[in-house]
XYZ file of C-alpha atoms in Angstrom:
782
model
C 0.000 0.000 0.000
C 1.319 3.433 -1.022
C 0.057 6.991 -0.655
C 0.679 10.203 -2.538
C -0.017 13.838 -1.757
C -0.635 15.684 -5.022
C -1.006 19.478 -5.169
C -2.212 20.897 -8.471
C -2.045 24.559 -9.510
C -3.542 26.401 -12.464
C -7.209 27.023 -13.172
C -8.360 24.139 -10.996
C -10.990 25.705 -8.728
C -14.482 26.426 -9.954
C -14.128 24.221 -13.050
C -15.362 20.824 -11.827
C -11.854 19.590 -11.072
C -12.542 18.158 -7.588
C -15.630 16.218 -8.766
C -13.584 14.833 -11.664
C -10.899 13.716 -9.200
C -13.557 12.143 -6.974
C -15.006 10.140 -9.864
C -11.573 9.018 -11.059
C -10.380 7.963 -7.594
C -13.651 6.119 -6.949
C -13.399 4.319 -10.291
C -9.887 3.116 -9.372
C -10.957 2.205 -5.800
C -8.467 4.631 -4.265
C -9.001 6.081 -0.792
C -8.237 9.582 0.448
C -9.583 13.026 -0.298
C -9.542 16.068 -2.538
C -10.041 19.651 -1.348
C -9.660 23.274 -2.379
C -6.897 25.228 -0.691
C -6.724 28.959 0.060
C -4.135 29.819 -2.594
C -6.567 28.671 -5.335
C -4.773 25.317 -5.609
C -6.223 21.802 -5.107
C -4.786 19.192 -2.748
C -5.304 15.462 -3.443
C -4.425 12.555 -1.156
C -4.656 9.036 -2.609
C -3.931 5.654 -1.054
C -3.685 2.388 -2.968
C -1.237 0.230 -4.835
C 1.739 1.853 -6.557
C 0.458 0.866 -10.007
C -3.023 2.199 -9.282
C -1.641 5.540 -8.125
C 0.444 5.756 -11.300
C -2.663 5.013 -13.352
C -4.545 7.693 -11.390
C -1.914 10.309 -12.198
C -1.877 9.295 -15.857
C -5.669 9.520 -16.209
C -5.765 12.752 -14.203
C -3.711 14.406 -16.926
C -5.840 13.060 -19.775
C -9.400 13.383 -18.413
C -9.687 17.005 -17.279
C -12.923 19.028 -17.257
C -13.082 21.392 -20.271
C -12.171 24.704 -18.549
C -9.249 23.262 -16.532
C -5.723 24.528 -17.197
C -2.963 22.738 -15.301
C 0.049 24.845 -14.390
C 2.013 22.486 -12.131
C 1.685 19.188 -10.291
C 3.639 18.527 -7.100
C 3.767 14.908 -5.915
C 5.099 13.597 -2.604
C 4.950 9.920 -1.649
C 4.537 8.986 2.013
C 2.998 6.463 4.393
C -0.751 5.732 4.158
C -3.055 7.188 6.807
C -5.673 4.452 6.525
C -8.545 6.313 4.840
C -11.647 4.132 4.395
C -13.138 6.022 1.452
C -12.436 8.797 -0.997
C -14.282 12.034 -0.361
C -14.400 15.738 -1.163
C -13.271 17.418 2.032
C -14.064 20.898 3.269
C -11.699 23.518 1.894
C -8.571 24.614 3.725
C -7.920 28.333 4.255
C -4.143 28.097 4.312
C -1.904 28.002 1.262
C 0.395 25.227 0.055
C 1.191 26.730 -3.345
C -0.327 29.807 -4.954
C -2.569 29.118 -7.918
C -4.803 30.931 -10.412
C -8.106 32.526 -9.520
C -10.663 31.288 -12.082
C -11.871 33.898 -14.587
C -15.499 34.228 -15.603
C -16.525 31.711 -18.253
C -19.051 32.119 -21.048
C -22.322 30.200 -21.126
C -21.733 26.585 -22.239
C -23.875 24.795 -24.838
C -25.356 22.415 -22.251
C -26.630 25.232 -20.025
C -27.992 27.068 -23.058
C -29.859 23.942 -24.176
C -31.498 23.700 -20.734
C -32.532 27.355 -20.850
C -34.165 26.857 -24.248
C -35.948 23.586 -23.360
C -39.573 24.204 -22.225
C -39.596 20.859 -20.395
C -36.507 21.701 -18.322
C -36.912 23.179 -14.849
C -34.351 25.868 -15.804
C -36.297 26.978 -18.878
C -35.656 30.701 -19.500
C -33.608 30.915 -16.302
C -31.241 33.882 -16.637
C -28.654 32.618 -14.139
C -28.162 29.027 -15.250
C -24.580 27.781 -14.865
C -22.580 24.673 -14.135
C -19.033 23.546 -13.387
C -18.034 24.458 -16.927
C -19.435 27.989 -17.226
C -20.724 31.028 -15.413
C -19.429 33.760 -13.129
C -16.280 33.133 -11.106
C -13.919 36.050 -10.388
C -16.703 38.626 -10.722
C -18.582 37.153 -7.739
C -15.664 36.134 -5.492
C -15.056 37.746 -2.102
C -12.015 35.612 -1.348
C -10.389 32.253 -1.967
C -10.789 29.309 -1.988
C -13.568 29.208 -4.555
C -16.412 27.914 -2.368
C -20.014 29.069 -2.421
C -19.663 30.782 0.956
C -16.851 32.922 -0.494
C -18.975 34.161 -3.385
C -22.094 36.239 -3.956
C -24.033 32.959 -4.277
C -23.885 32.502 -0.515
C -27.010 34.649 -0.388
C -28.916 31.899 -2.234
C -29.168 28.573 -0.319
C -29.720 25.569 -2.581
C -33.232 24.169 -2.889
C -33.768 20.409 -2.524
C -33.502 19.766 -6.266
C -30.258 21.742 -6.651
C -28.851 20.196 -3.471
C -29.559 16.762 -4.906
C -27.606 17.639 -8.055
C -24.790 19.061 -5.913
C -24.466 15.754 -3.998
C -24.784 13.443 -7.003
C -21.346 12.172 -8.184
C -22.893 11.083 -11.490
C -24.049 14.611 -12.307
C -20.886 15.602 -14.161
C -21.752 19.294 -14.509
C -23.270 20.017 -11.110
C -21.697 17.679 -8.557
C -20.012 20.068 -6.088
C -20.454 22.958 -8.556
C -20.436 26.031 -6.317
C -22.436 28.531 -8.359
C -25.475 26.470 -9.374
C -29.066 27.559 -8.784
C -32.508 27.430 -10.362
C -35.594 29.679 -10.564
C -36.718 28.409 -7.173
C -33.561 29.215 -5.190
C -31.402 31.522 -7.287
C -31.156 35.224 -8.144
C -34.181 37.016 -9.579
C -34.700 39.728 -12.145
C -36.678 42.890 -11.693
C -37.506 45.775 -13.987
C -37.536 49.371 -12.778
C -38.474 52.611 -14.488
C -36.589 55.897 -14.598
C -37.812 56.845 -11.118
C -36.635 53.450 -9.785
C -40.208 52.278 -9.325
C -40.529 48.483 -9.465
C -42.687 47.368 -12.395
C -44.968 44.440 -11.612
C -44.515 42.360 -14.767
C -44.651 38.598 -15.218
C -41.412 38.322 -17.196
C -39.024 41.287 -16.665
C -36.680 39.984 -19.371
C -39.322 39.810 -22.096
C -40.699 43.185 -21.024
C -37.197 44.718 -21.229
C -36.765 43.342 -24.771
C -40.188 44.747 -25.711
C -39.169 48.175 -24.420
C -35.902 48.071 -26.364
C -37.839 47.151 -29.518
C -40.022 50.206 -28.925
C -36.946 52.440 -28.913
C -36.322 52.790 -25.196
C -32.844 52.623 -23.679
C -32.439 50.035 -20.924
C -29.628 49.529 -18.408
C -28.953 45.825 -17.895
C -27.142 44.372 -14.899
C -24.946 41.628 -16.257
C -22.054 39.528 -15.005
C -19.216 41.976 -14.318
C -21.153 45.219 -14.497
C -24.064 47.047 -16.058
C -24.553 47.395 -19.802
C -26.654 49.922 -21.678
C -28.849 48.172 -24.234
C -30.597 49.758 -27.199
C -31.564 49.040 -30.782
C -28.494 48.983 -32.999
C -30.450 49.107 -36.250
C -32.411 52.319 -35.638
C -30.635 55.604 -36.445
C -32.903 57.682 -34.208
C -32.313 55.454 -31.185
C -28.533 55.465 -31.641
C -28.480 59.261 -32.048
C -30.639 59.605 -28.918
C -28.223 57.431 -26.933
C -25.241 59.466 -28.172
C -26.926 62.711 -27.195
C -27.823 61.449 -23.717
C -24.376 60.012 -23.034
C -22.587 63.001 -24.572
C -20.654 60.522 -26.697
C -20.441 62.052 -30.163
C -18.416 59.436 -32.055
C -16.893 56.757 -29.811
C -18.109 53.398 -31.159
C -20.621 51.245 -29.314
C -20.185 47.483 -29.004
C -23.030 45.406 -30.372
C -24.151 41.983 -29.182
C -25.476 39.545 -31.791
C -27.377 36.382 -31.001
C -25.157 33.916 -32.855
C -22.609 33.451 -35.616
C -25.281 33.485 -38.328
C -26.413 36.914 -37.144
C -22.812 38.096 -36.852
C -22.220 37.119 -40.490
C -24.861 39.658 -41.541
C -22.988 42.452 -39.742
C -19.271 41.761 -40.211
C -16.909 39.761 -42.380
C -16.022 36.459 -40.679
C -13.300 33.869 -41.072
C -12.385 30.820 -38.984
C -10.051 32.791 -36.717
C -12.721 35.353 -35.922
C -15.360 32.672 -35.290
C -13.035 30.791 -32.933
C -12.484 33.908 -30.814
C -16.135 34.972 -30.877
C -17.234 31.529 -29.631
C -14.375 30.987 -27.177
C -14.808 30.608 -23.430
C -13.555 34.212 -23.073
C -16.208 35.535 -25.513
C -14.603 38.989 -26.066
C -15.763 41.866 -28.208
C -14.005 41.405 -31.578
C -13.401 44.264 -34.022
C -14.108 42.993 -37.533
C -14.631 44.550 -40.991
C -18.156 45.814 -41.556
C -20.262 44.277 -44.286
C -21.412 46.781 -46.874
C -25.003 45.588 -46.437
C -24.952 45.574 -42.639
C -28.304 46.333 -40.990
C -26.506 48.186 -38.175
C -26.910 51.955 -38.041
C -23.983 53.963 -39.405
C -24.075 55.975 -36.164
C -22.973 52.983 -34.060
C -19.351 53.381 -35.190
C -19.148 56.540 -37.325
C -16.094 57.011 -39.495
C -14.790 53.499 -38.838
C -14.461 50.447 -41.061
C -14.785 47.905 -38.246
C -17.628 46.942 -35.940
C -17.139 45.627 -32.421
C -19.325 42.529 -32.082
C -19.671 39.844 -29.430
C -21.932 36.930 -28.584
C -24.069 36.489 -25.463
C -22.040 35.000 -22.617
C -24.792 34.590 -20.019
C -28.321 33.171 -20.332
C -29.635 36.639 -19.460
C -27.918 38.227 -22.453
C -28.916 35.394 -24.790
C -32.600 35.509 -23.865
C -32.682 39.310 -24.055
C -31.059 39.555 -27.502
C -33.177 36.659 -28.803
C -36.285 38.791 -28.255
C -34.836 41.974 -29.802
C -35.617 42.686 -33.445
C -32.888 41.609 -35.874
C -31.243 39.750 -32.935
C -28.789 42.656 -32.663
C -28.442 45.182 -29.848
C -26.083 47.864 -28.661
C -24.574 46.440 -25.470
C -22.129 49.064 -24.292
C -20.556 49.584 -20.879
C -22.887 51.131 -18.322
C -20.930 54.128 -17.133
C -20.618 57.862 -17.457
C -17.630 59.229 -19.372
C -14.291 58.222 -17.790
C -16.059 56.638 -14.785
C -15.905 52.929 -13.933
C -18.718 50.697 -15.154
C -21.532 50.551 -12.585
C -21.754 47.353 -10.561
C -24.250 48.374 -7.867
C -27.860 49.475 -7.792
C -26.741 52.670 -6.068
C -24.493 53.521 -9.008
C -27.217 52.601 -11.492
C -29.635 54.987 -9.784
C -27.085 57.781 -9.462
C -25.421 57.497 -12.890
C -27.316 55.363 -15.387
C -30.779 56.813 -14.889
C -29.446 60.045 -16.400
C -29.451 58.467 -19.855
C -31.616 55.327 -19.628
C -35.378 54.877 -19.505
C -35.512 51.571 -17.619
C -33.224 49.299 -15.611
C -33.242 45.497 -15.785
C -31.479 44.458 -12.602
C -31.138 41.446 -10.290
C -30.312 40.637 -6.689
C -26.947 38.863 -7.114
C -24.104 41.129 -6.062
C -21.342 41.928 -8.516
C -18.317 41.735 -6.239
C -15.545 42.513 -8.716
C -16.015 44.790 -11.703
C -14.900 43.104 -14.924
C -15.261 44.954 -18.228
C -15.741 43.075 -21.473
C -12.455 42.193 -23.158
C -11.730 43.572 -26.643
C -9.734 41.921 -29.440
C -8.796 43.043 -32.951
C -6.669 41.598 -35.743
C -3.385 43.286 -36.623
C -1.212 41.892 -39.398
C -3.363 38.760 -39.339
C -2.929 38.127 -35.605
C -5.481 38.522 -32.812
C -4.358 41.282 -30.461
C -5.945 42.248 -27.150
C -6.982 45.880 -26.794
C -8.600 45.426 -23.385
C -7.991 42.508 -21.022
C -10.961 41.941 -18.775
C -13.694 39.332 -18.548
C -12.579 35.824 -19.479
C -8.852 36.635 -19.414
C -8.309 38.277 -16.029
C -7.032 37.390 -13.518
C -5.063 34.549 -15.177
C -1.377 34.966 -14.450
C 1.583 35.208 -16.816
C 4.843 33.429 -16.105
C 8.218 35.151 -15.874
C 11.439 33.563 -17.159
C 13.043 33.820 -13.686
C 11.882 33.947 -10.078
C 11.610 37.246 -8.267
C 13.586 37.599 -5.074
C 10.741 39.553 -3.440
C 7.037 40.139 -4.163
C 6.221 43.153 -6.324
C 3.323 45.485 -7.024
C 3.215 47.378 -10.340
C 0.942 50.410 -10.767
C 0.892 50.495 -14.582
C 0.243 53.750 -16.454
C -2.457 56.427 -16.326
C -4.293 55.495 -19.548
C -5.757 52.000 -20.019
C -4.624 51.347 -16.471
C -3.985 47.808 -15.329
C -2.025 47.038 -12.177
C -0.248 43.853 -11.168
C 1.023 41.842 -8.246
C 3.910 39.440 -8.700
C 5.584 36.645 -6.746
C 7.996 33.845 -7.602
C 7.789 33.577 -11.413
C 4.145 34.718 -11.681
C 2.564 38.058 -12.589
C -1.140 38.507 -11.842
C -2.469 41.440 -13.840
C -5.638 43.087 -12.579
C -8.575 43.317 -14.912
C -8.812 46.498 -17.013
C -9.186 49.426 -14.590
C -9.583 52.541 -16.796
C -8.337 56.118 -16.965
C -6.764 57.226 -13.678
C -7.721 60.871 -14.145
C -10.886 60.031 -12.217
C -10.879 59.457 -8.452
C -13.233 56.455 -8.615
C -10.937 54.721 -11.114
C -7.878 55.336 -8.915
C -9.775 53.891 -5.958
C -10.606 50.812 -8.034
C -6.916 50.283 -8.837
C -6.010 50.301 -5.134
C -9.028 48.096 -4.335
C -7.906 45.343 -6.681
C -4.238 45.658 -5.777
C -5.319 45.099 -2.171
C -7.558 42.185 -3.186
C -4.748 40.319 -4.906
C -2.101 41.052 -2.279
C -4.468 39.702 0.390
C -5.552 36.641 -1.598
C -1.974 35.686 -2.405
C -0.563 36.673 0.993
C 1.867 39.320 -0.210
C 2.842 41.808 2.531
C 3.371 45.264 1.053
C 6.145 46.148 3.499
C 8.418 43.472 2.033
C 7.396 44.137 -1.582
C 8.849 46.303 -4.316
C 6.532 48.977 -5.698
C 7.132 49.620 -9.401
C 5.946 52.809 -11.128
C 6.307 54.654 -14.405
C 9.139 57.170 -14.611
C 6.777 60.029 -15.573
C 6.906 62.518 -12.659
C 3.308 63.641 -13.210
C 1.622 60.247 -13.592
C -1.130 59.627 -11.050
C -0.150 55.942 -11.027
C 3.264 57.013 -9.779
C 1.658 59.166 -7.080
C -0.413 56.174 -5.942
C 2.736 54.043 -5.850
C 4.555 56.624 -3.769
C 1.585 56.673 -1.400
C 1.820 52.881 -0.981
C 5.530 53.233 -0.267
C 4.907 55.919 2.355
C 2.267 53.768 4.056
C 4.154 50.475 3.992
C 7.853 51.295 3.903
C 8.248 49.285 0.698
C 10.961 50.077 -1.826
C 10.135 52.170 -4.928
C 11.491 51.430 -8.423
C 10.886 53.654 -11.468
C 10.814 52.239 -15.002
C 10.995 54.050 -18.330
C 7.718 53.697 -20.192
C 8.901 52.302 -23.541
C 11.459 49.990 -21.992
C 8.540 48.501 -20.040
C 6.515 48.126 -23.256
C 9.252 46.093 -24.927
C 9.946 43.996 -21.828
C 6.226 43.191 -21.670
C 6.290 41.838 -25.230
C 9.511 39.955 -24.479
C 8.007 38.137 -21.485
C 4.643 37.652 -23.177
C 6.368 35.763 -26.019
C 8.443 33.598 -23.666
C 11.804 35.199 -24.510
C 14.518 36.652 -22.272
C 18.200 35.855 -22.829
C 19.925 37.641 -25.684
C 20.011 41.038 -27.379
C 16.798 42.220 -29.014
C 15.610 45.231 -30.957
C 12.354 46.706 -29.708
C 10.109 49.108 -31.595
C 7.820 51.122 -29.284
C 5.070 53.179 -30.924
C 2.599 55.138 -28.822
C 1.315 58.553 -27.817
C 3.199 59.549 -24.709
C 5.934 58.286 -22.406
C 8.435 60.180 -20.265
C 11.893 59.871 -21.788
C 15.271 59.556 -20.118
C 16.159 63.004 -21.486
C 13.089 64.644 -19.935
C 11.221 64.896 -23.246
C 8.121 62.993 -24.333
C 8.955 59.841 -26.258
C 6.626 57.799 -28.431
C 8.487 56.404 -31.465
C 11.522 54.557 -30.148
C 13.913 51.885 -31.364
C 15.620 50.298 -28.364
C 18.383 47.734 -28.035
C 17.367 45.489 -25.143
C 19.578 43.194 -23.110
C 17.034 42.136 -20.508
C 19.198 39.493 -18.853
C 21.855 42.179 -18.298
C 19.360 44.879 -17.333
C 20.399 47.201 -20.165
C 18.683 49.178 -22.883
C 19.976 51.720 -25.374
C 18.001 54.189 -27.469
C 19.199 53.632 -31.040
C 16.619 55.679 -32.948
C 13.526 57.823 -32.517
C 11.211 60.114 -34.417
C 12.589 63.571 -35.053
C 11.590 65.812 -32.162
C 8.833 68.351 -32.617
C 8.063 71.250 -30.298
C 4.949 71.128 -28.145
C 3.170 73.663 -25.985
C 2.615 70.903 -23.421
C -1.094 71.710 -23.283
C -3.683 68.925 -23.195
C -5.427 70.850 -25.976
C -2.626 69.724 -28.332
C -3.994 66.182 -27.986
C -7.687 67.078 -28.090
C -7.341 69.421 -31.088
C -4.574 68.023 -33.323
C -4.640 71.131 -35.534
C -2.560 72.707 -32.744
C 0.269 70.144 -32.831
C 0.132 70.125 -36.660
C 1.447 73.704 -36.523
C 4.564 72.315 -34.826
C 5.136 69.658 -37.488
C 4.643 72.091 -40.361
C 6.820 74.791 -38.760
C 9.842 72.532 -39.280
C 9.820 73.482 -42.975
C 7.233 76.268 -43.400
C 7.007 79.760 -41.907
C 3.916 80.778 -39.960
C 2.403 82.860 -42.757
C 2.603 79.849 -45.106
C 1.014 77.600 -42.474
C -1.743 80.144 -41.917
C -2.497 80.293 -45.661
C -2.544 76.483 -45.777
C -4.930 76.309 -42.800
C -7.300 78.790 -44.434
C -7.248 77.125 -47.848
C -7.755 73.584 -46.486
C -10.275 74.618 -43.852
C -8.025 73.504 -40.990
C -8.366 76.890 -39.259
C -11.971 76.013 -38.349
C -10.641 72.901 -36.577
C -9.205 75.215 -33.931
C -12.057 76.038 -31.519
C -10.949 79.684 -31.243
C -9.977 79.967 -34.892
C -7.237 82.367 -35.934
C -6.742 83.723 -32.408
C -5.860 80.234 -31.192
C -3.530 79.781 -34.161
C -1.669 82.946 -33.172
C -1.531 81.876 -29.498
C -0.037 78.490 -30.378
C 2.441 80.099 -32.773
C 3.522 82.542 -30.053
C 4.018 79.727 -27.548
C 6.098 77.727 -30.022
C 8.398 80.697 -30.425
C 9.354 80.679 -26.753
C 12.165 78.745 -25.030
C 12.427 76.274 -23.472
C 9.693 74.088 -24.900
C 8.743 70.478 -24.372
C 9.939 68.282 -27.232
C 7.960 65.290 -28.455
C 8.925 62.209 -30.511
C 5.452 60.669 -30.493
C 4.094 58.696 -33.421
C 0.659 59.196 -31.899
C 0.924 62.932 -32.429
C 2.303 62.358 -35.940
C -0.735 60.243 -36.899
C -3.087 62.782 -35.294
C -1.511 65.556 -37.362
C -1.832 63.622 -40.623
C -5.488 62.913 -39.784
C -6.330 66.581 -39.333
C -4.277 67.687 -42.351
C -6.200 65.246 -44.585
C -9.525 66.328 -43.101
C -10.195 62.891 -41.612
C -10.568 63.891 -37.948
C -10.238 67.281 -36.302
C -11.018 66.584 -32.642
C -10.273 63.682 -30.334
C -13.439 62.724 -28.444
C -12.000 59.393 -27.275
C -8.548 57.880 -26.802
C -6.696 57.467 -30.107
C -9.605 58.669 -32.259
C -7.679 60.604 -34.963
C -5.217 57.738 -35.507
C -7.999 55.146 -35.491
C -10.015 57.061 -38.055
C -6.925 57.651 -40.196
C -6.380 53.879 -40.352
C -10.057 53.361 -41.216
C -9.864 55.969 -43.975
C -6.787 54.244 -45.433
C -8.466 50.860 -45.903
C -8.723 50.082 -49.609
C -6.266 52.802 -50.582
C -3.314 52.543 -52.964
C 0.200 53.941 -52.744
C 0.477 57.260 -54.631
C 3.494 59.024 -53.090
C 7.149 58.941 -54.158
C 8.397 55.345 -54.104
C 11.604 56.443 -52.361
C 9.876 58.661 -49.808
C 10.610 56.272 -46.945
C 14.355 56.512 -47.647
C 14.184 60.309 -47.411
C 12.399 59.922 -44.056
C 15.412 58.216 -42.453
C 18.249 60.454 -41.292
C 21.222 59.912 -39.000
C 22.923 62.272 -36.601
C 25.889 61.271 -34.423
C 25.077 57.584 -34.798
C 21.415 57.980 -33.825
C 18.825 57.409 -36.527
C 15.679 59.514 -36.762
C 12.325 59.087 -38.464
C 12.039 62.424 -40.275
C 8.437 63.457 -40.927
C 9.340 66.519 -43.018
C 9.547 64.770 -46.452
C 6.153 63.143 -45.836
C 4.456 66.405 -44.897
C 6.059 68.204 -47.836
C 4.518 65.729 -50.273
C 1.130 65.806 -48.582
C 1.034 69.605 -48.534
C 2.037 69.774 -52.193
C -0.785 67.433 -53.243
C -3.363 69.167 -51.057
C -2.406 72.679 -52.176
C -2.887 71.610 -55.797
C -6.518 71.081 -54.830
C -6.686 67.656 -56.465
C -7.458 65.638 -53.350
C -10.978 64.272 -53.787
C -12.390 61.618 -51.432
C -10.657 58.776 -53.272
C -7.366 60.683 -53.234
C -7.659 61.296 -49.484
C -7.983 57.537 -48.980
C -4.878 56.987 -51.085
C -2.972 59.686 -49.207
C -3.949 58.189 -45.856
C -2.855 54.730 -46.978
C 0.361 56.044 -48.519
C 1.259 57.952 -45.361
C 0.932 54.849 -43.192
C 2.877 52.695 -45.639
C 5.661 55.292 -45.876
C 5.908 55.431 -42.072
C 6.014 51.636 -41.886
C 8.710 51.383 -44.554
C 10.785 54.096 -42.910
C 10.575 52.367 -39.521
C 11.605 49.064 -41.097
C 14.558 50.778 -42.794
C 15.656 52.250 -39.459
C 15.483 48.804 -37.840
C 17.564 47.336 -40.671
C 20.155 50.092 -40.281
C 20.530 49.793 -36.519
C 20.640 45.987 -36.724
C 23.449 46.014 -39.248
C 26.719 44.928 -37.660
C 25.120 44.059 -34.307
C 24.759 40.586 -32.877
C 21.062 40.419 -32.131
C 18.295 37.851 -31.972
C 16.145 37.657 -35.137
C 12.989 38.886 -33.361
C 11.788 42.493 -33.482
C 9.602 43.151 -30.441
C 6.807 45.681 -30.903
C 4.876 47.399 -28.123
C 2.788 50.508 -27.506
C -0.745 51.473 -28.460
C 0.049 52.443 -32.065
C 1.434 49.020 -33.035
C -2.149 47.796 -33.508
C -2.287 49.904 -36.691
C -2.604 47.135 -39.262
C -1.069 49.020 -42.177
C 2.011 50.240 -40.303
C 2.736 46.939 -38.556
C 2.042 44.793 -41.628
C 4.400 46.997 -43.635
C 7.137 46.747 -41.000
C 6.683 42.967 -40.840
C 6.753 42.481 -44.596
C 9.808 44.699 -45.066
C 11.775 42.937 -42.314
C 10.768 39.408 -43.225
C 13.007 39.566 -46.304
C 15.911 40.278 -43.932
C 15.076 37.208 -41.800
C 13.843 39.436 -38.977
C 10.510 38.483 -37.455
C 8.108 40.951 -35.863
C 6.470 39.828 -32.613
C 3.414 41.382 -30.997
C 2.169 40.402 -27.527
C -0.523 37.721 -27.380
C -1.603 37.475 -23.734
C -1.652 41.215 -22.949
C -2.588 44.377 -24.828
C 0.360 46.125 -26.534
C -1.022 49.419 -25.207
C -0.634 50.666 -21.635
C -2.954 47.884 -20.476
C 0.063 45.564 -20.633
C 2.750 47.854 -19.294
C 2.517 46.573 -15.695
C 3.917 43.243 -16.935
C 6.956 45.079 -18.313
C 7.348 47.016 -15.075
C 7.568 43.758 -13.134
C 9.913 42.248 -15.729
C 12.270 45.202 -15.255
C 12.943 43.901 -11.737
C 14.397 40.721 -13.211
C 16.507 42.868 -15.513
C 17.553 44.931 -12.499
C 18.763 41.918 -10.580
C 15.798 41.404 -8.219
C 15.909 37.650 -8.747
C 15.788 34.683 -6.432
């Protein structure tokens, strides 16, 4: 007789793993137990013959429940304790090894079939779930994942559900913690704009009826509230935009199924696989020309953000909405976190909704919908939330001490780290708002408590920008705990994040960071950087950047790109020429104060000293306003996004050697020179021959020229250096399909291979991973 203690880490709680172990051990006549442990791991004790235990371990690896992801298995053999049976024991609060907290999982086909079956007791039940699907992280107060540690503790099981819970042969519900039914589970209610409860037989069907009549309805979902409305009615979409004060930012739309999606967007196998995955993110895909969706859902864009229902509630609601298509956008006011409570819904959402479909299950942890797009043929995360968070990412080495990373101010995501693991928070938001900053600290505290990471012995990692709010929050944590503070340069962190994401570390790599803003080592604002990275040695060197342009430093330069365009043009034109150009092309009206603002900006640019900027984000913004594509930024990245959309279907019409003229070298440092590009664009525009088709060609040509010039710079800096053949790209602008595809194609002929991150967004939503990785580069290793 032998015995083995087996501890398994990964996504092993809340996925039916313990019941599967129970059935396997019982089938092999093994004795012992299985139980959840407080670090999100599972402990197994088996007693039996040596051969039977070996067979148990072999089958354990091959017969896992669908959502399970094994990270590690630790096995210790010892003396038997004389167990008489195998059982599922009560969970243990302590930790043996740290493991993953399960993310929320989309509605499975079995649960959907039950909801749609009139003979099933869960027919039309909005909260149906099983061991393979349903809420997890969003309803967890703490670990281990047991019902009493989740929002479902408010709903004791009825006799029928309790029978399923105790039945070992019920594969999907035996010891499944979140199960319920209409008799014992959460309940829906419908309220009007004064929060009066409406006495209706079926709140869900009534909500769909109201949406079909043109009303706007707030819907409490899994990780927060949505705002639902008809997506196919121009008047309704315009009404929603007016109420939310959201002039152009696109809305996400939920479609019932893949057949419906195919009427809205162009689909291929890759897109279908992501749309139907367990994560069920919003996916940005090319619009069909004959789409029934209103043009006001995503004005000026060539892609639509679509996703499929991931809860029974969403499925049943959309199924009753005309065309089986609905706007399903985040329920929040501008720059505020998505509402998760009834208090927030009453205070915030009633300002622009007519009704609220809510329920009595608490949303414990806010989790925004994840967003994915395709860049250069690859799926790339834009927002990492539901379905992905809080899965961890492994480091190439072990940290010597725990760490907390505060991320950046835009697209904020924080992180905690220990051993060789980095746990990124879900998407937090824009830190300019107090509620968002409070959310960041809330979830940092949640993860440090769950994983038992004392702040006083941790390293706090922040961005180098002296004015970042994330840095201020990090300094506050240091002051409160006595922890050590480490600052990391923004673009170095971007490239390290891609490096770790792709499982690389040792060697010398070239990184290409493209974004809007990052504080540089020289005190200027960087944003188009070619770096030589030696992560294992903790070194980086700036080999190239975009030619600096002067900036007033005002936030208005970002909101109204016609202001920063003056700076770009002043590198080769005098102010009177720029003024004439602005008047002729109608750019002067893109300045809110017209000619007086033009003169004010010009006067500021004539003063010394001035902030200098090497940002590709500002370059793309300036091209967008010069071509008349976008004159004001109403949401993050709007001018650059619309420039890319305008360029789709264009052809190259500029000088074939333009990209070569855009590469200059000074004292061994290469620069991307924008002057030749602007000269050509101005010449074409001043001739007055730029019709709509020509604008598309100019937009496309500009992006291709930038991509070719960047590739040429990479080739030049790589020449004569011993480097790895991978070019690591990071930063928000690398999602531009035309630029990145051009860089990739140009470098492929030189046997250099462009890598984008896969598990994290390339934008600032992934920068916390790079901040933690910098500690390895800085020698903070075990």
